[in-house]
Amino acid sequence: MADDQRQNRIAHMEALRGMGVDPFGRKFPGATPLQTANDAYVEGKGDDQASFTVAGRIVMIRDFGKAAFLVLQDWSGRLQVYARKDALGEARFAIYKNLDIGDIVGGHGKLGKTRTGETTLFLDDLCILSKSLLPLPEKFHGLQDVEIRYRQRYVDLIANPEVMRTFLRRSRTMSEIRRYLDERGFVEVETPMMQPIPGGASARPFTTHHNTLDMDLYLRIAPELYLKRLLVGGMEKVYEINRNFRNEGISTRHNPEFTMMELYQAYGDLGDMMEITEGLVTHLVSQVSPDLKLKWGEVELDFARPWSRKPYFELYQEHVKVDFKDIDAVTAKAKQHGLEVKGRTSAALANDLFEMYVEPYLRGPVFVTEYPTAICPLTKAKADRPEVCERFEMFVNGMEMANAFTELNDPIDQRQRFVRQLENKDEGMARLDEDFLNALEHAMPPAGGLGLGIDRVMMLLTNSASIRDVILFPLLREAGAPKDEETSR
């Protein structure tokens, strides 16, 4: 069927060429957004109603022989247009006769109302701008097949107006984040995406090779160590909206390539990062819901400030019910849940249990504070309780949204922690980053640092259940490969 339709469309394309019409047109200036034109009709103006030039994709055709209604769509909305032979003339109406759903056209006409009261542009000119050789999928209005939606995002954007709104919202949100930070004295910077030593997080990196330099490189798992180098150099407030890459699992919350906003403020600390996080996220929520109440799935969340603060160890004791320091008890409970224990520290296993028993039930928004220093190699410990560090993670509806520290700036302590990471074979720690340690020895000012997961924030702002719904082109298996639970969710 699809092959037959393609052949029919090719026949229409050749017919247009035979008429001297280019089926893949050129620049078309002066088009008014369709929704703007749709909203412009003023009752009572009749024949004096304004004329408009428009362009868009045909998503519906109702043919009546010598006349037809077409519905056009662009990224602003839709508009019905009316093509009538005696208004367009023989040549222009012949163009219409060779149009198909999916074609992109331009036109000019006067706004009016049909007898049923629908705002319509009554065309006096029509041209084709691009011929669609493939039909849109059946039932493309409200297309739900996730395989098509994620793999052919271009079809998804055409078929589902709410998907277009999601990604336009994402673009506006990125601009709003930049505006918010710029107004507070931060400057946007760029740091390397290919790094000789991966660092800034515990994660498995992707590897590549530079032929000219004959050296292995890693796609970054985090920009942290480079941004801190800028603090050393005297750039006191920096941020980067960055792409990170982690060679790990795929799920409704994880994509191997994802977007983070990471910032650092010299002479600041964890309290400043909490203020920025609360202020920025609340501001973004207010753009969607002025009363600061958002529904995510079936849960309604209230982002009114101040947000709740809950210490890590209190939550751990309440829910995990195993002494964090009892190595045998922690290991036994980890084994109960099938967790890999070989080569893992007791603190890392205990944190796995925290993630399992506590995190899914943190409705939030909530700051989990006072993490164990043993699992935070880049964070300053509290002066009065060195086993606890100055770190928070922010959770909403069981999902981590942000991670922040008072940054460790003692180069001796930092070296010792890196050595322990190497000894424990932590993921992401291939070898000591001597240049970063050298930078710290030139004195990094006291600072606070924050990482905010942009994709997850967008899930919140658009009430999306999967991270794939807010990433234009999520990573998928090759077409035709067997599906599994992760790729089909």
Coordinates of C-alpha atoms in Angstrom, one line a residue:
M1 CA 0.0 0.0 0.0
A2 CA 2.7 2.5 1.0
D3 CA 4.6 1.6 -2.3
D4 CA 1.5 2.3 -4.3
Q5 CA 0.9 5.6 -2.6
R6 CA 4.6 6.6 -3.2
Q7 CA 4.2 5.8 -6.9
N8 CA 1.0 8.0 -7.0
R9 CA 2.9 10.8 -5.4
I10 CA 5.8 10.5 -7.8
A11 CA 3.2 10.6 -10.6
H12 CA 1.8 13.9 -9.1
M13 CA 5.4 15.2 -8.9
E14 CA 6.1 14.5 -12.5
A15 CA 2.7 16.0 -13.5
L16 CA 3.7 19.2 -11.7
R17 CA 7.1 19.2 -13.5
G18 CA 5.2 18.7 -16.8
M19 CA 3.3 21.9 -16.0
G20 CA 6.5 23.8 -15.5
V21 CA 6.1 23.8 -11.7
D22 CA 9.0 23.0 -9.5
P23 CA 7.7 20.5 -6.9
F24 CA 10.5 21.5 -4.5
G25 CA 10.1 25.2 -4.4
R26 CA 12.3 28.0 -3.2
K27 CA 12.3 30.8 -0.7
F28 CA 8.8 31.9 0.4
P29 CA 9.0 35.1 2.3
G30 CA 6.4 36.9 4.3
A31 CA 4.3 34.0 5.6
T32 CA 2.3 34.7 8.7
P33 CA 2.2 32.0 11.4
L34 CA -1.0 30.0 10.9
Q35 CA -2.2 30.4 14.5
T36 CA -1.7 34.2 14.2
A37 CA -3.8 34.2 11.0
N38 CA -6.4 31.9 12.6
D39 CA -6.7 34.3 15.6
A40 CA -6.9 37.4 13.4
Y41 CA -10.5 37.2 12.2
V42 CA -12.7 39.9 13.6
E43 CA -16.5 39.3 13.5
G44 CA -18.4 41.9 11.5
K45 CA -15.6 43.0 9.2
G46 CA -16.9 40.9 6.3
D47 CA -15.2 41.8 3.0
D48 CA -12.9 44.2 4.7
Q49 CA -11.2 41.3 6.6
A50 CA -7.4 41.3 6.2
S51 CA -5.5 39.2 3.7
F52 CA -2.6 36.9 4.7
T53 CA 0.2 35.0 3.1
V54 CA 0.7 31.6 4.8
A55 CA 2.7 28.4 4.4
G56 CA 2.4 25.0 6.0
R57 CA 2.0 21.2 5.6
I58 CA -1.3 19.8 4.4
V59 CA -2.7 17.5 7.1
M60 CA -6.2 17.1 5.7
I61 CA -8.0 17.5 2.3
R62 CA -11.7 17.5 1.7
D63 CA -12.2 17.5 -2.1
F64 CA -15.5 18.7 -3.8
G65 CA -14.4 18.5 -7.4
K66 CA -14.1 22.2 -8.3
A67 CA -13.3 23.2 -4.8
A68 CA -11.6 21.8 -1.7
F69 CA -10.9 22.5 2.0
L70 CA -7.3 21.9 3.1
V71 CA -6.1 22.1 6.7
L72 CA -2.5 23.4 6.9
Q73 CA -0.2 23.0 9.9
D74 CA 2.9 24.8 11.0
W75 CA 4.7 24.9 14.4
S76 CA 2.3 27.6 15.7
G77 CA -1.0 25.7 14.9
R78 CA -3.4 25.0 12.1
L79 CA -5.6 26.9 9.7
Q80 CA -8.2 25.8 7.2
V81 CA -7.9 27.2 3.7
Y82 CA -10.4 27.0 0.8
A83 CA -9.2 26.4 -2.7
R84 CA -11.8 27.1 -5.4
K85 CA -11.2 26.8 -9.1
D86 CA -12.8 30.1 -10.2
A87 CA -10.8 32.0 -7.5
L88 CA -7.4 30.4 -8.3
G89 CA -7.7 30.0 -12.0
E90 CA -7.0 26.9 -14.1
A91 CA -3.2 26.9 -13.6
R92 CA -3.2 27.3 -9.8
F93 CA -6.1 24.8 -9.4
A94 CA -4.2 22.3 -11.5
I95 CA -1.4 22.5 -8.8
Y96 CA -4.0 21.7 -6.2
K97 CA -5.1 18.6 -8.1
N98 CA -1.6 17.2 -7.8
L99 CA -1.3 17.8 -4.1
D100 CA -1.3 15.1 -1.4
I101 CA -1.5 15.1 2.4
G102 CA 2.0 15.8 3.7
D103 CA 2.9 18.3 1.0
I104 CA 4.1 21.7 2.1
V105 CA 2.4 24.6 0.3
G106 CA 2.2 28.4 0.3
G107 CA -0.8 30.5 -0.4
H108 CA -2.5 33.9 -0.2
G109 CA -6.0 34.9 0.5
K110 CA -8.6 36.7 2.6
L111 CA -9.8 35.5 6.0
G112 CA -13.5 34.7 6.5
K113 CA -15.9 32.3 8.0
T114 CA -17.5 29.3 6.5
R115 CA -21.3 28.7 6.9
T116 CA -20.4 26.4 9.8
G117 CA -18.5 29.3 11.5
E118 CA -14.9 28.0 10.9
T119 CA -12.2 30.6 10.3
T120 CA -10.9 30.0 6.8
L121 CA -8.4 31.6 4.4
F122 CA -10.1 31.9 1.0
L123 CA -7.2 31.4 -1.4
D124 CA -6.6 33.6 -4.4
D125 CA -3.1 32.1 -4.9
L126 CA -1.5 28.7 -4.3
C127 CA 2.0 27.2 -4.8
I128 CA 3.8 24.0 -3.8
L129 CA 7.0 24.4 -1.7
S130 CA 7.9 20.7 -1.1
K131 CA 6.4 17.5 -2.4
S132 CA 6.0 14.6 0.2
L133 CA 6.8 11.3 -1.6
L134 CA 6.0 9.2 1.5
P135 CA 2.6 9.2 3.1
L136 CA 2.2 9.9 6.8
P137 CA 1.6 6.7 8.9
E138 CA -2.0 5.5 9.2
K139 CA -3.8 7.2 12.1
F140 CA -1.0 9.7 12.2
H141 CA -3.4 12.1 14.1
G142 CA -2.5 11.2 17.7
L143 CA 0.2 8.7 16.6
Q144 CA 1.1 6.5 19.6
D145 CA 3.4 3.8 18.3
V146 CA 6.5 4.5 20.4
E147 CA 8.8 2.8 18.0
I148 CA 7.8 5.2 15.2
R149 CA 7.6 8.2 17.6
Y150 CA 11.1 7.9 18.9
R151 CA 12.8 6.6 15.8
Q152 CA 11.1 9.0 13.4
R153 CA 10.7 12.1 15.5
Y154 CA 10.0 14.1 12.4
V155 CA 6.8 12.2 12.0
D156 CA 6.0 12.5 15.7
L157 CA 6.3 16.2 15.5
I158 CA 3.9 16.4 12.6
A159 CA 1.4 14.0 14.1
N160 CA 1.3 15.1 17.7
P161 CA 0.9 18.8 18.4
E162 CA 1.6 18.2 22.1
V163 CA 5.1 16.8 21.1
M164 CA 5.8 20.0 19.2
R165 CA 4.7 22.0 22.3
T166 CA 7.0 19.9 24.5
F167 CA 10.1 20.7 22.5
L168 CA 9.2 24.4 22.0
R169 CA 8.8 24.5 25.8
R170 CA 12.2 22.9 26.2
S171 CA 13.8 25.5 24.0
R172 CA 12.2 28.4 25.9
T173 CA 13.2 26.7 29.2
M174 CA 16.9 26.6 28.1
S175 CA 16.7 30.3 27.3
E176 CA 15.1 31.1 30.6
I177 CA 17.8 29.2 32.5
R178 CA 20.5 31.2 30.7
R179 CA 18.6 34.5 31.4
Y180 CA 18.2 33.6 35.1
L181 CA 21.9 32.8 35.6
D182 CA 23.2 35.7 33.4
E183 CA 21.2 38.1 35.5
R184 CA 22.9 36.8 38.6
G185 CA 26.4 37.4 37.3
F186 CA 27.2 34.0 35.9
V187 CA 29.0 33.5 32.6
E188 CA 28.4 30.6 30.2
V189 CA 31.5 28.7 29.2
E190 CA 32.4 25.7 27.1
T191 CA 34.7 22.9 28.2
P192 CA 36.0 19.8 26.4
M193 CA 33.7 17.0 25.5
M194 CA 36.6 14.7 24.6
Q195 CA 38.9 14.3 27.6
P196 CA 42.1 12.4 28.1
I197 CA 41.0 11.4 31.7
P198 CA 37.3 11.1 32.5
G199 CA 36.4 12.7 35.8
G200 CA 33.8 14.6 37.9
A201 CA 31.5 11.6 38.5
S202 CA 31.6 7.8 39.0
A203 CA 30.4 6.4 35.7
R204 CA 31.6 4.2 32.8
P205 CA 32.8 6.4 29.9
F206 CA 32.6 5.9 26.2
T207 CA 36.1 5.7 24.6
T208 CA 37.4 6.9 21.3
H209 CA 40.7 7.4 19.6
H210 CA 42.3 10.4 18.0
N211 CA 44.3 9.2 15.0
T212 CA 46.6 12.2 14.5
L213 CA 47.6 12.4 18.1
D214 CA 47.5 8.6 18.4
M215 CA 45.8 8.9 21.8
D216 CA 42.7 7.4 23.5
L217 CA 40.1 9.9 24.6
Y218 CA 36.9 9.7 26.6
L219 CA 33.5 11.4 26.0
R220 CA 33.0 13.4 29.1
I221 CA 30.9 12.0 32.0
A222 CA 30.9 15.4 33.7
P223 CA 32.5 18.9 33.1
E224 CA 33.3 19.4 36.8
L225 CA 37.1 19.2 36.8
Y226 CA 37.4 21.6 33.9
L227 CA 35.0 24.1 35.4
K228 CA 36.9 24.1 38.6
R229 CA 40.1 24.9 36.7
L230 CA 38.3 28.1 35.6
L231 CA 37.7 29.0 39.3
V232 CA 41.4 28.6 39.8
G233 CA 42.0 30.9 36.9
G234 CA 39.8 33.6 38.4
M235 CA 36.5 33.1 36.6
E236 CA 34.3 33.4 39.7
K237 CA 30.8 32.5 38.5
V238 CA 30.7 30.0 35.6
Y239 CA 28.1 27.6 34.2
E240 CA 27.8 25.2 31.3
I241 CA 24.8 23.6 29.7
N242 CA 26.5 20.5 28.6
R243 CA 26.1 17.2 27.0
N244 CA 27.4 14.3 29.1
F245 CA 27.9 10.7 28.0
R246 CA 27.7 7.6 30.2
N247 CA 28.1 4.1 28.9
E248 CA 25.4 2.7 31.1
G249 CA 21.8 1.4 31.1
I250 CA 18.8 2.9 29.2
S251 CA 15.5 3.4 30.9
T252 CA 12.6 5.8 31.3
R253 CA 15.0 7.9 33.4
H254 CA 18.3 7.4 31.7
N255 CA 19.7 8.1 28.2
P256 CA 23.4 7.5 27.5
E257 CA 23.6 11.0 26.1
F258 CA 22.0 13.6 28.4
T259 CA 22.0 17.3 29.2
M260 CA 23.1 18.9 32.5
M261 CA 23.5 22.4 33.7
E262 CA 26.5 22.6 35.9
L263 CA 27.7 25.8 37.7
Y264 CA 30.3 27.0 40.2
Q265 CA 30.4 30.0 42.4
A266 CA 33.6 31.2 44.0
Y267 CA 33.4 32.2 47.7
G268 CA 30.1 30.4 47.9
D269 CA 29.0 27.1 49.6
L270 CA 26.2 24.6 49.8
G271 CA 23.8 27.2 51.1
D272 CA 24.2 29.3 48.0
M273 CA 23.7 26.3 45.8
M274 CA 20.5 25.5 47.7
E275 CA 19.3 29.0 47.2
I276 CA 20.0 28.9 43.4
T277 CA 18.4 25.5 43.0
E278 CA 15.2 26.5 44.8
G279 CA 15.1 29.8 43.1
L280 CA 15.7 28.6 39.6
V281 CA 13.5 25.5 39.6
T282 CA 10.6 27.5 41.3
H283 CA 11.0 30.2 38.6
L284 CA 10.8 27.5 35.8
V285 CA 7.8 25.9 37.4
S286 CA 6.1 29.3 37.7
Q287 CA 6.4 29.7 33.9
V288 CA 4.1 26.6 33.5
S289 CA 2.0 26.9 36.7
P290 CA 1.8 30.4 38.4
D291 CA 0.5 28.8 41.6
L292 CA 3.6 26.6 41.8
K293 CA 1.5 23.4 41.8
L294 CA 2.3 20.8 39.1
K295 CA 0.9 17.4 38.4
W296 CA 3.4 14.7 37.4
G297 CA 1.7 11.5 36.6
E298 CA -0.9 11.0 39.3
V299 CA 0.9 13.1 41.9
E300 CA 0.4 16.8 42.6
L301 CA 3.5 18.6 43.7
D302 CA 3.8 21.9 45.5
F303 CA 6.9 23.9 44.8
A304 CA 6.2 26.8 47.2
R305 CA 9.3 27.8 49.1
P306 CA 11.0 26.8 51.4
W307 CA 11.4 23.1 50.4
S308 CA 11.8 20.3 52.9
R309 CA 15.4 19.4 54.1
K310 CA 16.0 15.9 55.3
P311 CA 19.4 14.5 56.5
Y312 CA 20.7 11.4 54.7
F313 CA 21.4 9.4 57.8
E314 CA 18.0 10.0 59.3
L315 CA 16.3 8.8 56.2
Y316 CA 18.7 5.8 56.0
Q317 CA 18.0 4.7 59.6
E318 CA 14.3 5.1 59.2
H319 CA 13.9 3.1 55.9
V320 CA 16.9 0.8 55.5
K321 CA 17.1 -0.2 59.1
V322 CA 20.7 -1.4 58.9
D323 CA 23.6 0.3 60.6
F324 CA 25.5 2.2 57.9
K325 CA 28.8 1.3 59.5
D326 CA 28.1 -2.4 60.0
I327 CA 30.0 -3.9 57.1
D328 CA 28.6 -7.4 57.5
A329 CA 25.0 -6.3 57.9
V330 CA 25.2 -4.0 54.9
T331 CA 26.8 -6.7 52.7
A332 CA 24.3 -9.3 53.8
K333 CA 21.4 -7.0 52.9
A334 CA 23.0 -6.0 49.6
K335 CA 23.3 -9.7 48.7
Q336 CA 19.6 -10.2 49.7
H337 CA 18.7 -7.9 46.8
G338 CA 21.1 -9.4 44.3
L339 CA 23.5 -6.5 44.3
E340 CA 27.1 -7.0 43.2
V341 CA 29.3 -6.8 46.3
K342 CA 32.7 -7.9 45.0
G343 CA 35.1 -5.0 44.9
R344 CA 32.6 -2.6 46.3
T345 CA 33.2 -0.6 49.5
S346 CA 30.7 -0.9 52.4
A347 CA 29.7 2.8 51.9
A348 CA 29.0 2.3 48.2
L349 CA 26.8 -0.8 49.0
A350 CA 25.0 1.1 51.8
N351 CA 24.3 3.9 49.3
D352 CA 22.9 1.3 46.9
L353 CA 20.5 0.4 49.7
F354 CA 19.6 4.0 50.2
E355 CA 18.8 4.4 46.5
M356 CA 16.6 1.3 46.7
Y357 CA 14.8 1.9 50.1
V358 CA 14.6 5.7 50.3
E359 CA 14.8 7.5 47.0
P360 CA 11.7 6.1 45.3
Y361 CA 9.5 7.5 48.1
L362 CA 10.9 11.0 48.2
R363 CA 7.9 13.0 46.8
G364 CA 9.4 16.4 47.3
P365 CA 10.6 18.7 46.3
V366 CA 13.1 17.8 49.0
F367 CA 16.8 18.4 49.7
V368 CA 18.5 15.3 51.1
T369 CA 21.5 16.7 53.0
E370 CA 24.6 15.6 54.9
Y371 CA 25.8 12.7 52.7
P372 CA 28.5 10.4 54.0
T373 CA 32.0 11.7 53.0
A374 CA 33.0 8.2 52.0
I375 CA 30.9 8.4 48.8
C376 CA 31.7 12.0 48.0
P377 CA 35.3 12.3 46.7
L378 CA 35.0 15.9 45.5
T379 CA 33.1 17.4 48.5
K380 CA 34.3 19.3 51.5
A381 CA 33.6 17.5 54.8
K382 CA 31.8 19.3 57.7
A383 CA 34.2 20.8 60.1
D384 CA 32.5 19.4 63.2
R385 CA 31.6 16.0 61.7
P386 CA 34.2 14.9 59.1
E387 CA 32.3 11.7 58.4
V388 CA 29.5 13.9 56.8
C389 CA 30.0 16.2 53.9
E390 CA 28.4 19.4 52.7
R391 CA 26.3 18.0 49.9
F392 CA 22.7 17.8 48.9
E393 CA 20.7 16.0 46.3
M394 CA 17.3 17.4 45.3
F395 CA 14.5 14.9 44.6
V396 CA 11.1 15.2 43.0
N397 CA 8.7 12.3 42.9
G398 CA 11.4 9.8 43.6
M399 CA 13.8 11.1 40.9
E400 CA 17.1 12.9 41.6
M401 CA 17.0 16.3 39.9
A402 CA 20.1 18.1 41.2
N403 CA 23.3 17.4 43.1
A404 CA 25.4 20.1 44.8
F405 CA 28.5 20.5 47.0
T406 CA 30.6 22.8 49.0
E407 CA 33.6 22.0 46.8
L408 CA 36.8 20.4 48.2
N409 CA 39.6 22.8 47.5
D410 CA 42.4 21.2 49.6
P411 CA 44.8 19.6 47.0
I412 CA 46.4 17.2 49.5
D413 CA 43.0 15.9 50.7
Q414 CA 41.8 15.7 47.1
R415 CA 44.8 13.7 46.0
Q416 CA 44.3 11.2 48.9
R417 CA 40.6 10.8 47.9
F418 CA 41.5 10.2 44.2
V419 CA 44.1 7.6 45.3
R420 CA 41.4 5.8 47.3
Q421 CA 39.1 5.9 44.2
L422 CA 41.8 4.3 42.1
E423 CA 42.4 1.6 44.7
N424 CA 38.6 0.8 44.7
K425 CA 38.6 0.8 40.9
D426 CA 35.7 3.3 40.9
E427 CA 34.1 3.7 37.4
G428 CA 35.2 6.9 35.7
M429 CA 38.6 7.0 37.5
A430 CA 41.2 5.7 35.0
R431 CA 44.2 7.4 36.5
L432 CA 45.0 10.5 38.6
D433 CA 44.3 13.7 36.9
E434 CA 47.6 15.4 37.7
D435 CA 46.8 18.6 35.8
F436 CA 43.6 19.1 37.9
L437 CA 45.6 18.4 41.1
N438 CA 48.2 20.9 39.9
A439 CA 45.5 23.5 39.3
L440 CA 44.3 23.0 42.9
E441 CA 47.8 23.6 44.2
H442 CA 47.6 27.0 42.6
A443 CA 44.7 27.7 45.1
M444 CA 41.0 27.3 44.2
P445 CA 38.8 29.7 46.2
P446 CA 36.2 28.3 48.5
A447 CA 33.2 27.5 46.2
G448 CA 29.8 25.9 45.8
G449 CA 29.0 23.7 42.8
L450 CA 25.7 22.5 41.4
G451 CA 24.5 20.1 38.7
L452 CA 20.9 20.2 37.5
G453 CA 19.5 17.5 35.2
I454 CA 17.9 19.4 32.3
D455 CA 16.1 16.3 30.8
R456 CA 14.5 15.4 34.1
V457 CA 13.5 19.0 34.8
M458 CA 11.8 18.9 31.4
M459 CA 10.0 15.7 32.3
L460 CA 8.6 17.5 35.3
L461 CA 7.6 20.7 33.4
T462 CA 5.8 18.7 30.6
N463 CA 4.4 15.9 32.8
S464 CA 6.3 13.3 30.8
A465 CA 6.7 9.7 32.0
S466 CA 9.8 8.9 30.0
I467 CA 13.1 10.8 29.4
R468 CA 12.7 9.8 25.7
D469 CA 9.7 12.1 25.5
V470 CA 11.8 15.2 26.2
I471 CA 14.9 14.2 24.1
L472 CA 14.4 14.8 20.4
F473 CA 16.5 11.9 19.2
P474 CA 16.9 9.3 22.1
L475 CA 19.3 6.5 21.6
L476 CA 17.6 3.3 20.3
R477 CA 18.6 -0.1 19.1
E478 CA 19.0 -0.4 15.4
A479 CA 15.8 -0.7 13.5
G480 CA 14.6 -4.3 13.3
A481 CA 16.6 -5.4 16.4
P482 CA 14.7 -7.4 19.0
K483 CA 12.9 -5.2 21.6
D484 CA 13.5 -5.6 25.2
E485 CA 11.8 -4.1 28.3
E486 CA 14.0 -1.0 28.4
T487 CA 13.7 -0.1 24.7
S488 CA 9.9 -0.6 24.6
R489 CA 9.0 1.4 27.6

